[in-house]
PDB file of C-alpha atoms (C1' of nucleotides) in Angstrom:
ATOM      1  CA  MET A1337      16.616   2.963  14.441  1.00 59.00           C
ATOM      2  CA  ALA A1338      15.616   3.966  10.953  1.00 75.00           C
ATOM      3  CA  ASN A1339      16.814   7.276   9.599  1.00 89.00           C
ATOM      4  CA  LEU A1340      13.857   9.598   9.276  1.00 95.00           C
ATOM      5  CA  PHE A1341      15.703  11.601   6.632  1.00 95.00           C
ATOM      6  CA  ALA A1342      16.784   8.633   4.503  1.00 96.00           C
ATOM      7  CA  LEU A1343      14.314   9.418   1.689  1.00 97.00           C
ATOM      8  CA  ARG A1344      15.485  13.033   1.475  1.00 96.00           C
ATOM      9  CA  ASN A1345      19.036  11.824   1.098  1.00 95.00           C
ATOM     10  CA  TYR A1346      18.051   9.438  -1.702  1.00 96.00           C
ATOM     11  CA  ALA A1347      16.188  12.202  -3.542  1.00 97.00           C
ATOM     12  CA  ARG A1348      19.087  14.633  -3.531  1.00 95.00           C
ATOM     13  CA  LYS A1349      21.582  12.150  -5.014  1.00 94.00           C
ATOM     14  CA  ALA A1350      21.924  11.087  -8.637  1.00 96.00           C
ATOM     15  CA  PRO A1351      19.713   7.965  -8.842  1.00 97.00           C
ATOM     16  CA  SER A1352      22.537   6.020 -10.534  1.00 95.00           C
ATOM     17  CA  THR A1353      24.606   6.297  -7.342  1.00 96.00           C
ATOM     18  CA  LEU A1354      21.981   4.477  -5.257  1.00 97.00           C
ATOM     19  CA  PRO A1355      22.425   0.765  -4.551  1.00 96.00           C
ATOM     20  CA  GLN A1356      20.645  -1.545  -6.975  1.00 95.00           C
ATOM     21  CA  SER A1357      18.993  -3.293  -4.070  1.00 96.00           C
ATOM     22  CA  LEU A1358      17.196  -0.017  -3.268  1.00 97.00           C
ATOM     23  CA  LEU A1359      16.530   1.680  -6.603  1.00 98.00           C
ATOM     24  CA  PHE A1360      13.819   0.227  -8.814  1.00 98.00           C
ATOM     25  CA  SER A1361      13.736   2.911 -11.519  1.00 98.00           C
ATOM     26  CA  SER A1362      14.011   6.633 -12.115  1.00 98.00           C
ATOM     27  CA  SER A1363      12.851   9.356 -14.468  1.00 98.00           C
ATOM     28  CA  SER A1364      13.780  13.035 -14.768  1.00 97.00           C
ATOM     29  CA  ARG A1365      11.044  13.920 -12.264  1.00 98.00           C
ATOM     30  CA  THR A1366      10.999  10.975  -9.842  1.00 98.00           C
ATOM     31  CA  LEU A1367      12.784   7.955  -8.478  1.00 98.00           C
ATOM     32  CA  THR A1368      11.157   4.742  -7.334  1.00 98.00           C
ATOM     33  CA  ILE A1369      12.609   2.631  -4.547  1.00 98.00           C
ATOM     34  CA  TYR A1370      11.660  -0.634  -2.895  1.00 98.00           C
ATOM     35  CA  ASP A1371      10.084   0.067   0.486  1.00 98.00           C
ATOM     36  CA  THR A1372      12.636  -1.169   3.031  1.00 97.00           C
ATOM     37  CA  TYR A1373       9.834  -2.602   5.187  1.00 97.00           C
ATOM     38  CA  PRO A1374       7.216  -3.715   2.626  1.00 98.00           C
ATOM     39  CA  LYS A1375       3.699  -4.060   4.047  1.00 98.00           C
ATOM     40  CA  ALA A1376       2.462  -6.192   1.123  1.00 98.00           C
ATOM     41  CA  ILE A1377       3.842  -8.542  -1.531  1.00 98.00           C
ATOM     42  CA  PHE A1378       4.603  -5.488  -3.721  1.00 98.00           C
ATOM     43  CA  HIS A1379       5.418  -2.159  -2.096  1.00 98.00           C
ATOM     44  CA  PHE A1380       7.278   0.734  -3.738  1.00 98.00           C
ATOM     45  CA  LEU A1381       7.811   4.410  -2.966  1.00 98.00           C
ATOM     46  CA  VAL A1382       7.846   7.074  -5.684  1.00 98.00           C
ATOM     47  CA  LEU A1383       9.787  10.193  -4.645  1.00 98.00           C
ATOM     48  CA  PRO A1384       9.980  13.585  -6.371  1.00 98.00           C
ATOM     49  CA  ARG A1385      13.411  14.874  -7.434  1.00 98.00           C
ATOM     50  CA  VAL A1386      14.418  18.522  -7.257  1.00 97.00           C
ATOM     51  CA  GLN A1387      14.162  20.123 -10.698  1.00 96.00           C
ATOM     52  CA  ALA A1388      17.029  22.379 -11.754  1.00 94.00           C
ATOM     53  CA  GLY A1389      15.807  25.958 -11.972  1.00 94.00           C
ATOM     54  CA  SER A1390      12.489  25.186 -10.290  1.00 95.00           C
ATOM     55  CA  ALA A1391      11.085  27.362  -7.520  1.00 94.00           C
ATOM     56  CA  VAL A1392      10.155  24.131  -5.692  1.00 97.00           C
ATOM     57  CA  GLY A1393      13.154  23.152  -3.591  1.00 97.00           C
ATOM     58  CA  LEU A1394      14.055  20.208  -1.387  1.00 97.00           C
ATOM     59  CA  ASP A1395      12.360  21.761   1.652  1.00 97.00           C
ATOM     60  CA  ASP A1396       9.135  22.283  -0.303  1.00 98.00           C
ATOM     61  CA  LEU A1397       9.146  18.580  -1.171  1.00 98.00           C
ATOM     62  CA  ASP A1398       9.237  17.553   2.483  1.00 98.00           C
ATOM     63  CA  SER A1399       5.537  16.609   2.676  1.00 98.00           C
ATOM     64  CA  LEU A1400       2.115  17.237   1.143  1.00 98.00           C
ATOM     65  CA  ARG A1401       1.691  20.140   3.549  1.00 97.00           C
ATOM     66  CA  THR A1402       4.919  21.903   2.581  1.00 97.00           C
ATOM     67  CA  LEU A1403       4.191  21.265  -1.079  1.00 98.00           C
ATOM     68  CA  PHE A1404       0.672  22.723  -0.893  1.00 98.00           C
ATOM     69  CA  ALA A1405       2.123  25.708   0.972  1.00 98.00           C
ATOM     70  CA  ARG A1406       4.274  26.409  -2.105  1.00 97.00           C
ATOM     71  CA  GLY A1407       1.124  27.078  -4.150  1.00 98.00           C
ATOM     72  CA  LYS A1408      -1.557  25.264  -6.070  1.00 98.00           C
ATOM     73  CA  ASP A1409       0.136  25.191  -9.489  1.00 98.00           C
ATOM     74  CA  SER A1410       3.457  23.938  -8.131  1.00 98.00           C
ATOM     75  CA  ALA A1411       1.695  21.283  -6.078  1.00 98.00           C
ATOM     76  CA  ARG A1412      -0.360  20.067  -9.019  1.00 98.00           C
ATOM     77  CA  ASP A1413       2.739  19.878 -11.195  1.00 98.00           C
ATOM     78  CA  VAL A1414       4.695  17.749  -8.703  1.00 98.00           C
ATOM     79  CA  LEU A1415       1.738  15.472  -7.896  1.00 98.00           C
ATOM     80  CA  ASN A1416       0.947  14.884 -11.568  1.00 98.00           C
ATOM     81  CA  ALA A1417       4.562  13.873 -12.173  1.00 98.00           C
ATOM     82  CA  LEU A1418       4.479  11.463  -9.212  1.00 98.00           C
ATOM     83  CA  ASN A1419       1.174  10.013 -10.362  1.00 98.00           C
ATOM     84  CA  GLU A1420       2.307   9.479 -13.950  1.00 98.00           C
ATOM     85  CA  ASP A1421       5.379   7.554 -12.873  1.00 98.00           C
ATOM     86  CA  ALA A1422       3.406   5.639 -10.241  1.00 98.00           C
ATOM     87  CA  GLN A1423       0.959   4.478 -12.941  1.00 98.00           C
ATOM     88  CA  GLY A1424       3.960   3.137 -14.872  1.00 98.00           C
ATOM     89  CA  ILE A1425       5.193   1.311 -11.766  1.00 98.00           C
ATOM     90  CA  LYS A1426       1.711  -0.157 -11.329  1.00 98.00           C
ATOM     91  CA  ARG A1427       1.827  -1.586 -14.860  1.00 98.00           C
ATOM     92  CA  GLU A1428       5.237  -3.103 -14.148  1.00 98.00           C
ATOM     93  CA  ILE A1429       3.949  -4.686 -10.949  1.00 98.00           C
ATOM     94  CA  GLU A1430       1.008  -6.155 -12.874  1.00 98.00           C
ATOM     95  CA  LEU A1431       3.412  -7.756 -15.358  1.00 98.00           C
ATOM     96  CA  GLU A1432       5.396  -9.186 -12.450  1.00 98.00           C
ATOM     97  CA  MET A1433       2.187 -10.487 -10.845  1.00 98.00           C
ATOM     98  CA  GLN A1434       1.324 -12.321 -14.083  1.00 96.00           C
ATOM     99  CA  GLU A1435       4.840 -13.647 -14.378  1.00 97.00           C
ATOM    100  CA  ARG A1436       5.206 -14.859 -10.804  1.00 97.00           C
ATOM    101  CA  TYR A1437       1.648 -15.725  -9.799  1.00 96.00           C
ATOM    102  CA  GLY A1438      -0.230 -16.184 -13.086  1.00 94.00           C
ATOM    103  CA  PHE A1439      -2.836 -13.524 -12.237  1.00 95.00           C
ATOM    104  CA  LYS A1440      -3.037  -9.947 -11.018  1.00 96.00           C
ATOM    105  CA  TRP A1441      -4.848  -8.246  -8.165  1.00 98.00           C
ATOM    106  CA  PRO A1442      -5.535  -4.612  -7.241  1.00 98.00           C
ATOM    107  CA  ILE A1443      -2.764  -2.135  -6.499  1.00 98.00           C
ATOM    108  CA  TRP A1444      -3.321   1.006  -4.432  1.00 98.00           C
ATOM    109  CA  ILE A1445      -1.524   4.293  -5.028  1.00 98.00           C
ATOM    110  CA  GLY A1446      -1.635   6.943  -2.335  1.00 98.00           C
ATOM    111  CA  PHE A1447      -0.066   9.051   0.397  1.00 98.00           C
ATOM    112  CA  HIS A1448      -0.161   8.738   4.151  1.00 98.00           C
ATOM    113  CA  SER A1449      -2.068  11.759   5.451  1.00 98.00           C
ATOM    114  CA  VAL A1450       0.471  12.021   8.275  1.00 97.00           C
ATOM    115  CA  PRO A1451       3.887  11.069   6.967  1.00 96.00           C
ATOM    116  CA  SER A1452       6.325   9.183   9.157  1.00 94.00           C
ATOM    117  CA  MET A1453       9.444  10.082   7.177  1.00 96.00           C
ATOM    118  CA  HIS A1454      10.712  13.294   5.665  1.00 97.00           C
ATOM    119  CA  HIS A1455      10.445  13.813   1.895  1.00 98.00           C
ATOM    120  CA  LEU A1456       7.210  13.315   0.038  1.00 98.00           C
ATOM    121  CA  HIS A1457       6.631   9.678  -0.966  1.00 98.00           C
ATOM    122  CA  LEU A1458       3.817   8.103  -2.936  1.00 98.00           C
ATOM    123  CA  HIS A1459       3.092   4.501  -1.932  1.00 98.00           C
ATOM    124  CA  VAL A1460       2.420   1.948  -4.671  1.00 98.00           C
ATOM    125  CA  ILE A1461       1.286  -1.147  -2.780  1.00 98.00           C
ATOM    126  CA  SER A1462      -0.521  -4.360  -3.689  1.00 98.00           C
ATOM    127  CA  SER A1463      -3.859  -4.878  -1.953  1.00 98.00           C
ATOM    128  CA  ASP A1464      -2.976  -8.212  -0.315  1.00 98.00           C
ATOM    129  CA  LEU A1465      -1.315  -6.545   2.702  1.00 98.00           C
ATOM    130  CA  CYS A1466       0.331  -9.890   3.331  1.00 98.00           C
ATOM    131  CA  SER A1467       3.773  -9.253   4.745  1.00 98.00           C
ATOM    132  CA  GLU A1468       5.988 -10.297   7.600  1.00 96.00           C
ATOM    133  CA  ARG A1469       6.631  -6.582   8.121  1.00 97.00           C
ATOM    134  CA  LEU A1470       3.022  -5.674   8.813  1.00 98.00           C
ATOM    135  CA  LYS A1471       3.163  -5.940  12.592  1.00 97.00           C
ATOM    136  CA  ASN A1472       0.760  -3.595  14.315  1.00 98.00           C
ATOM    137  CA  LYS A1473      -2.509  -1.663  14.169  1.00 98.00           C
ATOM    138  CA  LYS A1474      -0.838   1.511  12.931  1.00 98.00           C
ATOM    139  CA  HIS A1475       0.755  -0.342  10.013  1.00 98.00           C
ATOM    140  CA  TYR A1476      -2.561  -1.841   8.973  1.00 98.00           C
ATOM    141  CA  ASN A1477      -4.793   1.180   9.456  1.00 98.00           C
ATOM    142  CA  SER A1478      -2.359   3.421   7.577  1.00 98.00           C
ATOM    143  CA  PHE A1479      -3.043   1.410   4.399  1.00 98.00           C
ATOM    144  CA  HIS A1480      -6.719   0.588   4.957  1.00 98.00           C
ATOM    145  CA  PRO A1481      -8.221   1.870   1.683  1.00 98.00           C
ATOM    146  CA  LYS A1482     -11.515   3.066   3.159  1.00 98.00           C
ATOM    147  CA  LEU A1483     -10.497   4.343   6.588  1.00 98.00           C
ATOM    148  CA  GLY A1484      -9.374   7.778   5.379  1.00 98.00           C
ATOM    149  CA  PHE A1485      -5.789   7.870   6.601  1.00 98.00           C
ATOM    150  CA  PHE A1486      -4.529   6.523   3.277  1.00 98.00           C
ATOM    151  CA  LEU A1487      -5.140   9.240   0.677  1.00 98.00           C
ATOM    152  CA  HIS A1488      -5.639   7.732  -2.764  1.00 98.00           C
ATOM    153  CA  VAL A1489      -3.752   9.780  -5.344  1.00 98.00           C
ATOM    154  CA  ASP A1490      -6.845  10.135  -7.544  1.00 98.00           C
ATOM    155  CA  ASP A1491      -8.692  11.707  -4.614  1.00 98.00           C
ATOM    156  CA  VAL A1492      -5.833  14.103  -3.865  1.00 98.00           C
ATOM    157  CA  LEU A1493      -5.705  15.154  -7.545  1.00 98.00           C
ATOM    158  CA  SER A1494      -9.474  15.699  -7.522  1.00 98.00           C
ATOM    159  CA  TRP A1495      -9.013  18.393  -4.835  1.00 98.00           C
ATOM    160  CA  PHE A1496      -7.495  20.674  -7.495  1.00 98.00           C
ATOM    161  CA  ASP A1497     -10.704  20.628  -9.537  1.00 98.00           C
ATOM    162  CA  SER A1498     -13.070  20.964  -6.582  1.00 98.00           C
ATOM    163  CA  GLU A1499     -14.584  24.070  -4.969  1.00 98.00           C
ATOM    164  CA  PRO A1500     -11.854  26.397  -3.622  1.00 98.00           C
ATOM    165  CA  SER A1501     -13.294  26.085  -0.108  1.00 98.00           C
ATOM    166  CA  TYR A1502     -13.002  22.289  -0.291  1.00 98.00           C
ATOM    167  CA  TYR A1503      -9.455  22.546  -1.637  1.00 98.00           C
ATOM    168  CA  GLU A1504      -8.466  24.870   1.228  1.00 98.00           C
ATOM    169  CA  LYS A1505     -10.060  22.539   3.754  1.00 98.00           C
ATOM    170  CA  MET A1506      -8.360  19.395   2.448  1.00 98.00           C
ATOM    171  CA  ILE A1507      -4.847  20.860   2.187  1.00 98.00           C
ATOM    172  CA  GLN A1508      -4.911  21.663   5.902  1.00 97.00           C
ATOM    173  CA  LEU A1509      -4.210  17.958   6.563  1.00 97.00           C
ATOM    174  CA  ASP A1510      -4.959  18.200  10.265  1.00 95.00           C
ATOM    175  CA  HIS A1511      -2.536  15.672  11.748  1.00 95.00           C
ATOM    176  CA  LYS A1512      -4.473  15.278  15.003  1.00 94.00           C
ATOM    177  CA  GLU A1513      -7.658  14.280  13.157  1.00 95.00           C
ATOM    178  CA  TYR A1514      -5.927  11.840  10.839  1.00 97.00           C
ATOM    179  CA  GLU A1515      -3.867  10.229  13.617  1.00 97.00           C
ATOM    180  CA  LYS A1516      -7.078   9.328  15.464  1.00 96.00           C
ATOM    181  CA  LEU A1517      -7.909   7.018  12.563  1.00 97.00           C
ATOM    182  CA  LEU A1518      -4.833   4.900  13.243  1.00 97.00           C
ATOM    183  CA  LYS A1519      -6.331   3.899  16.612  1.00 97.00           C
ATOM    184  CA  GLU A1520      -9.578   2.591  15.093  1.00 97.00           C
ATOM    185  CA  ASP A1521     -10.532  -1.055  15.651  1.00 97.00           C
ATOM    186  CA  LEU A1522      -9.191  -3.628  13.227  1.00 98.00           C
ATOM    187  CA  VAL A1523     -11.640  -4.300  10.402  1.00 98.00           C
ATOM    188  CA  CYS A1524     -10.972  -6.277   7.235  1.00 98.00           C
ATOM    189  CA  TRP A1525     -10.974  -3.729   4.397  1.00 98.00           C
ATOM    190  CA  LYS A1526     -12.448  -6.301   2.055  1.00 98.00           C
ATOM    191  CA  CYS A1527     -15.299  -8.010   3.952  1.00 97.00           C
ATOM    192  CA  GLU A1528     -15.707  -5.552   6.864  1.00 97.00           C
ATOM    193  CA  ALA A1529     -15.294  -8.315   9.461  1.00 98.00           C
ATOM    194  CA  SER A1530     -13.983  -7.191  12.858  1.00 97.00           C
ATOM    195  CA  MET A1531     -10.686  -8.707  13.919  1.00 97.00           C
ATOM    196  CA  LYS A1532      -9.847  -9.070  17.589  1.00 96.00           C
ATOM    197  CA  ASN A1533      -6.095  -8.661  17.199  1.00 98.00           C
ATOM    198  CA  ILE A1534      -3.217  -8.441  14.736  1.00 98.00           C
ATOM    199  CA  PRO A1535      -2.381 -12.163  14.464  1.00 98.00           C
ATOM    200  CA  THR A1536      -6.063 -12.921  13.713  1.00 98.00           C
ATOM    201  CA  LEU A1537      -6.193 -10.125  11.123  1.00 98.00           C
ATOM    202  CA  LYS A1538      -3.024 -11.368   9.421  1.00 98.00           C
ATOM    203  CA  ALA A1539      -4.366 -14.909   9.140  1.00 98.00           C
ATOM    204  CA  HIS A1540      -7.605 -13.482   7.733  1.00 98.00           C
ATOM    205  CA  LEU A1541      -5.805 -11.296   5.148  1.00 98.00           C
ATOM    206  CA  GLN A1542      -3.855 -14.349   4.037  1.00 98.00           C
ATOM    207  CA  GLU A1543      -7.145 -16.245   3.597  1.00 98.00           C
ATOM    208  CA  GLU A1544      -8.682 -13.351   1.641  1.00 98.00           C
ATOM    209  CA  TRP A1545      -5.703 -13.349  -0.704  1.00 97.00           C
ATOM    210  CA  TYR A1546      -5.836 -17.127  -1.174  1.00 97.00           C
ATOM    211  CA  LYS A1547      -9.495 -16.717  -2.155  1.00 97.00           C
ATOM    212  CA  VAL A1548      -8.553 -14.131  -4.791  1.00 96.00           C
ATOM    213  CA  ALA A1549      -5.725 -16.356  -6.026  1.00 96.00           C
ATOM    214  CA  LYS A1550      -8.008 -19.378  -6.299  1.00 96.00           C
ATOM    215  CA  ARG A1551     -10.722 -17.449  -8.116  1.00 95.00           C
ATOM    216  CA  GLU A1552      -8.309 -15.759 -10.540  1.00 93.00           C
ATOM    217  CA  LYS A1553      -6.467 -18.989 -11.315  1.00 90.00           C
ATOM    218  CA  GLY A1554      -9.820 -20.662 -11.929  1.00 92.00           C
ATOM    219  CA  LYS A1555     -10.717 -17.918 -14.404  1.00 90.00           C
ATOM    220  CA  VAL A1556      -7.439 -18.369 -16.267  1.00 88.00           C
ATOM    221  CA  GLU A1557      -7.933 -22.142 -16.383  1.00 91.00           C
ATOM    222  CA  ARG A1558     -11.522 -21.925 -17.655  1.00 94.00           C
ATOM    223  CA  LYS A1559     -10.460 -19.466 -20.362  1.00 92.00           C
ATOM    224  CA  ARG A1560      -7.635 -21.776 -21.438  1.00 92.00           C
ATOM    225  CA  LYS A1561      -9.950 -24.800 -21.663  1.00 95.00           C
ATOM    226  CA  MET A1562     -12.562 -22.864 -23.627  1.00 95.00           C
ATOM    227  CA  GLU A1563      -9.957 -21.667 -26.124  1.00 94.00           C
ATOM    228  CA  GLU A1564      -8.694 -25.230 -26.474  1.00 94.00           C
ATOM    229  CA  ARG A1565     -12.206 -26.518 -27.219  1.00 94.00           C
ATOM    230  CA  GLU A1566     -12.760 -23.802 -29.843  1.00 93.00           C
ATOM    231  CA  LYS A1567      -9.447 -24.639 -31.479  1.00 93.00           C
ATOM    232  CA  GLN A1568     -10.319 -28.357 -31.638  1.00 93.00           C
ATOM    233  CA  LYS A1569     -13.715 -27.616 -33.179  1.00 91.00           C
ATOM    234  CA  ILE A1570     -12.148 -25.504 -35.939  1.00 92.00           C
ATOM    235  CA  GLU A1571      -9.421 -28.096 -36.589  1.00 90.00           C
ATOM    236  CA  SER A1572     -12.007 -30.888 -36.964  1.00 89.00           C
ATOM    237  CA  GLY A1573     -13.848 -28.822 -39.590  1.00 84.00           C
ATOM    238  CA  ASP A1574     -16.710 -28.105 -37.227  1.00 73.00           C
ATOM    239  CA  ASP A1575     -16.421 -24.339 -37.432  1.00 66.00           C
ATOM    240  CA  PRO A1576     -19.017 -22.760 -35.120  1.00 62.00           C
ATOM    241  CA  SER A1577     -19.318 -19.742 -37.456  1.00 64.00           C
ATOM    242  CA  GLN A1578     -20.856 -22.073 -40.092  1.00 60.00           C
ATOM    243  CA  HIS A1579     -23.639 -22.986 -37.678  1.00 62.00           C
ATOM    244  CA  THR A1580     -24.764 -19.383 -37.570  1.00 59.00           C
ATOM    245  CA  GLU A1581     -24.864 -19.223 -41.379  1.00 54.00           C
ATOM    246  CA  LYS A1582     -27.009 -22.378 -41.621  1.00 55.00           C
ATOM    247  CA  LYS A1583     -29.344 -21.077 -38.949  1.00 57.00           C
ATOM    248  CA  VAL A1584     -29.835 -17.799 -40.780  1.00 58.00           C
ATOM    249  CA  LYS A1585     -30.712 -19.690 -43.967  1.00 57.00           C
ATOM    250  CA  LEU A1586     -33.192 -21.903 -42.131  1.00 55.00           C
ATOM    251  CA  ASP A1587     -34.914 -18.862 -40.719  1.00 57.00           C
ATOM    252  CA  ASP A1588     -35.504 -17.465 -44.218  1.00 57.00           C
TER     253      ASP A1588
ATOM    254  C1'  DG B 809      10.155   4.674  10.257  1.00 67.66           C
ATOM    255  C1'  DT B 810      11.797   0.264  13.854  1.00 67.66           C
ATOM    256  C1'  DT B 811      13.127  -2.230  18.064  1.00 67.66           C
ATOM    257  C1'  DC B 812      12.482  -3.436  22.595  1.00 67.66           C
ATOM    258  C1'  DT B 813       9.954  -4.775  26.496  1.00 67.66           C
ATOM    259  C1'  DA B 814       6.683  -3.970  30.627  1.00 67.66           C
ATOM    260  C1'  DG B 815       2.528  -5.184  31.866  1.00 67.66           C
ATOM    261  C1'  DA B 816      -2.253  -5.799  30.176  1.00 67.66           C
ATOM    262  C1'  DA B 817      -5.222  -9.185  28.261  1.00 67.66           C
ATOM    263  C1'  DC B 818      -6.438 -13.666  27.663  1.00 67.66           C
TER     264       DC B 818
ATOM    265  C1'  DG C 136       1.836 -19.114  31.654  1.00 67.66           C
ATOM    266  C1'  DT C 137       1.717 -17.206  27.175  1.00 67.66           C
ATOM    267  C1'  DT C 138       0.224 -13.862  23.841  1.00 67.66           C
ATOM    268  C1'  DC C 139      -0.271  -9.341  22.500  1.00 67.66           C
ATOM    269  C1'  DT C 140      -0.183  -4.305  22.636  1.00 67.66           C
ATOM    270  C1'  DA C 141       1.612   0.197  22.972  1.00 67.66           C
ATOM    271  C1'  DG C 142       4.844   3.598  24.485  1.00 67.66           C
ATOM    272  C1'  DA C 143       9.946   4.889  25.201  1.00 67.66           C
ATOM    273  C1'  DA C 144      14.161   5.235  22.947  1.00 67.66           C
ATOM    274  C1'  DC C 145      19.333   9.934  26.574  1.00 67.66           C
TER     275       DC C 145
END
DNA sequence: GTTCTAGAAC
DNA sequence: GTTCTAGAAC
């Protein structure tokens, strides 16, 4: 059985003491770990660290709810720090996508509205959702980008600049309401097709990702060929920019 | 959060 | 008969 307090224990230690197989990177405000049970090709968790002298303690960092309870300014400060480092992780994933696959695809950054482990954690996950570890409806629906259970970080940050009544409503994070969403029928987040069960959905997600891969690789290949043609034209003295000049003169 | 497994669904 | 889901875990 997984330890529900594992993330809290990671956050309270010096990042350098964590195993290399777990720690991806760290900053003064956060640490980023590999999700132990990744639900996509790339899946990281960004965790806030306790700041020396800060009024926000380990208990306040337990979840979005406890953080919001600590006050609006404190919450905004912690969430901005998480978001900044998550954006950096996203850029690193994109480099790795290019390196390993020759193209990149969307990455989602967000929180689960009802957390399953103690200590606040921001998911940075690639949109393929292709993973051996994605095994049931709850897993899938918790990352569905349009269902509502997965709270995109940009949306959460927008609460701070919205009407106070909306802010107060959103920070309630009614667990009962959000948990209902996990029971919803399986629908492909990309093409909206209904899926009768998990194995069918997984095969479909794989197909959707292959389609993206094929299209993106095609783009790269077409670009390469076009650049090659342009280069050959210039080398053979047939500079296309000269054509424009001649045309202009003819028009005179 | 996962693993295990009974019994529902096909 | 096999696949698949969903709830218990002492």
